Amino acid sequence: MMGVKQVIPRHGILIGAALMVSVSVMPAARAQNGEAEKLLKGMADYVSGQKTLAVTYDSDIEVITSKLQKIQFTSSGQVQLSRPDKLRATRTGGYRDVEIVFDGKMLTVNNKDGKDYAQIEAPGTAEELIDVLRDKHGVVAPGADLLLSNVFNVLMTDVVEAAVIGKGVIDGVECDHLAFRNVETDWQIWIESGAKPIPRKYVITSKGIGEAPQYTLRIKDWKTDVAADAFAFKADPSFKKIALGDLSDIDEVPQGTTTKTGDKR
C-alpha cells in the first residue's frame, strides 16, 4: 500500500521454451494492438462505472540487493472506495500493518505497528487524494491506477505495443491475458472474461534495471457493496497522535533494502 523509495518511471526458463515464446507472441503483438486496447477499455469503463468498490488483494514487490540477489516481499490488504470522495486502504505484511482512511475531509494514516497515527485536512476527491499522497508523501494505494476514473488513459500513457496473449485462469476464473510495453516497463493484466471485466492480476516489470524486478497485484474478491461506516476512523485509545512527518517508516519493504520496483500500480 505504501510507496517505495526508488520506483520504476511511470509509465531458470529453458532456452528452447523462451525462444518459442518470442517467436509466437511477438508477431501477434504487432497485429493485436486494437483488440488489446478494446479489452482494456472495456475493463476501464466497467471499473470507473462502479460507484462503490470493496476489493481484497495480495501483492508482491521484488527488490535487488547490492549482491544482485532478487528478494520478494508479500503483503495482503483491502481497498474500499466510494466515489467521489471516500477511500480506505489497508496493507498487512511481515514488516508493516498500515491503513489510510479518507472521509472526504480528513486523511488518517494509521500505523498499527508503531501504535501511532497522523491526520491532516485534505478536502477533495479520492482521486485528488491519491495524487497528493503519491506526489507529496510517497504513499501509494495498491493498484491506485486501477481506481481512477480515467484509468484507460493513465494505463495507455507511453504504450508502444499491445497484445492479446490468450486466456488464463486466476483463482478459478477465466481471464483475458493482455500484455503491454512501454520504453522502460512491460506490464500485463488479466481481465475476467464475460459481463464483468474485472482486473484479476496486474504485473509490472522493469526493463531498465538488472534482474528485471516485478510488482504483482492479485485481486481476490471484488464487491460493489460497502458498509456505510467504512470510512469513519476511530482511534485506538492506546495509540498516540503525531504529525504526519513524524510517522515511523511505513514502507512495504523493510529499511536497509535496496528497492527496485514499480509505481505504476
mmCIF file of N, CA and C in Angstrom, residues 41 69 178 204:
data_model
loop_
_atom_site.group_PDB
_atom_site.id
_atom_site.type_symbol
_atom_site.label_atom_id
_atom_site.label_comp_id
_atom_site.label_asym_id
_atom_site.label_seq_id
_atom_site.Cartn_x
_atom_site.Cartn_y
_atom_site.Cartn_z
ATOM 1 N N LYS A 41 -10.116 -1.133 -22.563
ATOM 2 C CA LYS A 41 -11.119 -0.063 -22.454
ATOM 3 C C LYS A 41 -12.398 -0.586 -21.829
ATOM 4 N N GLN A 69 21.007 -10.138 -5.630
ATOM 5 C CA GLN A 69 20.071 -11.199 -5.269
ATOM 6 C C GLN A 69 18.658 -10.630 -5.294
ATOM 7 N N LEU A 178 -3.599 -9.867 -21.296
ATOM 8 C CA LEU A 178 -3.101 -8.812 -22.161
ATOM 9 C C LEU A 178 -1.688 -8.421 -21.737
ATOM 10 N N ILE A 204 3.885 -5.580 -13.267
ATOM 11 C CA ILE A 204 4.738 -4.567 -13.872
ATOM 12 C C ILE A 204 6.183 -5.043 -13.788
#
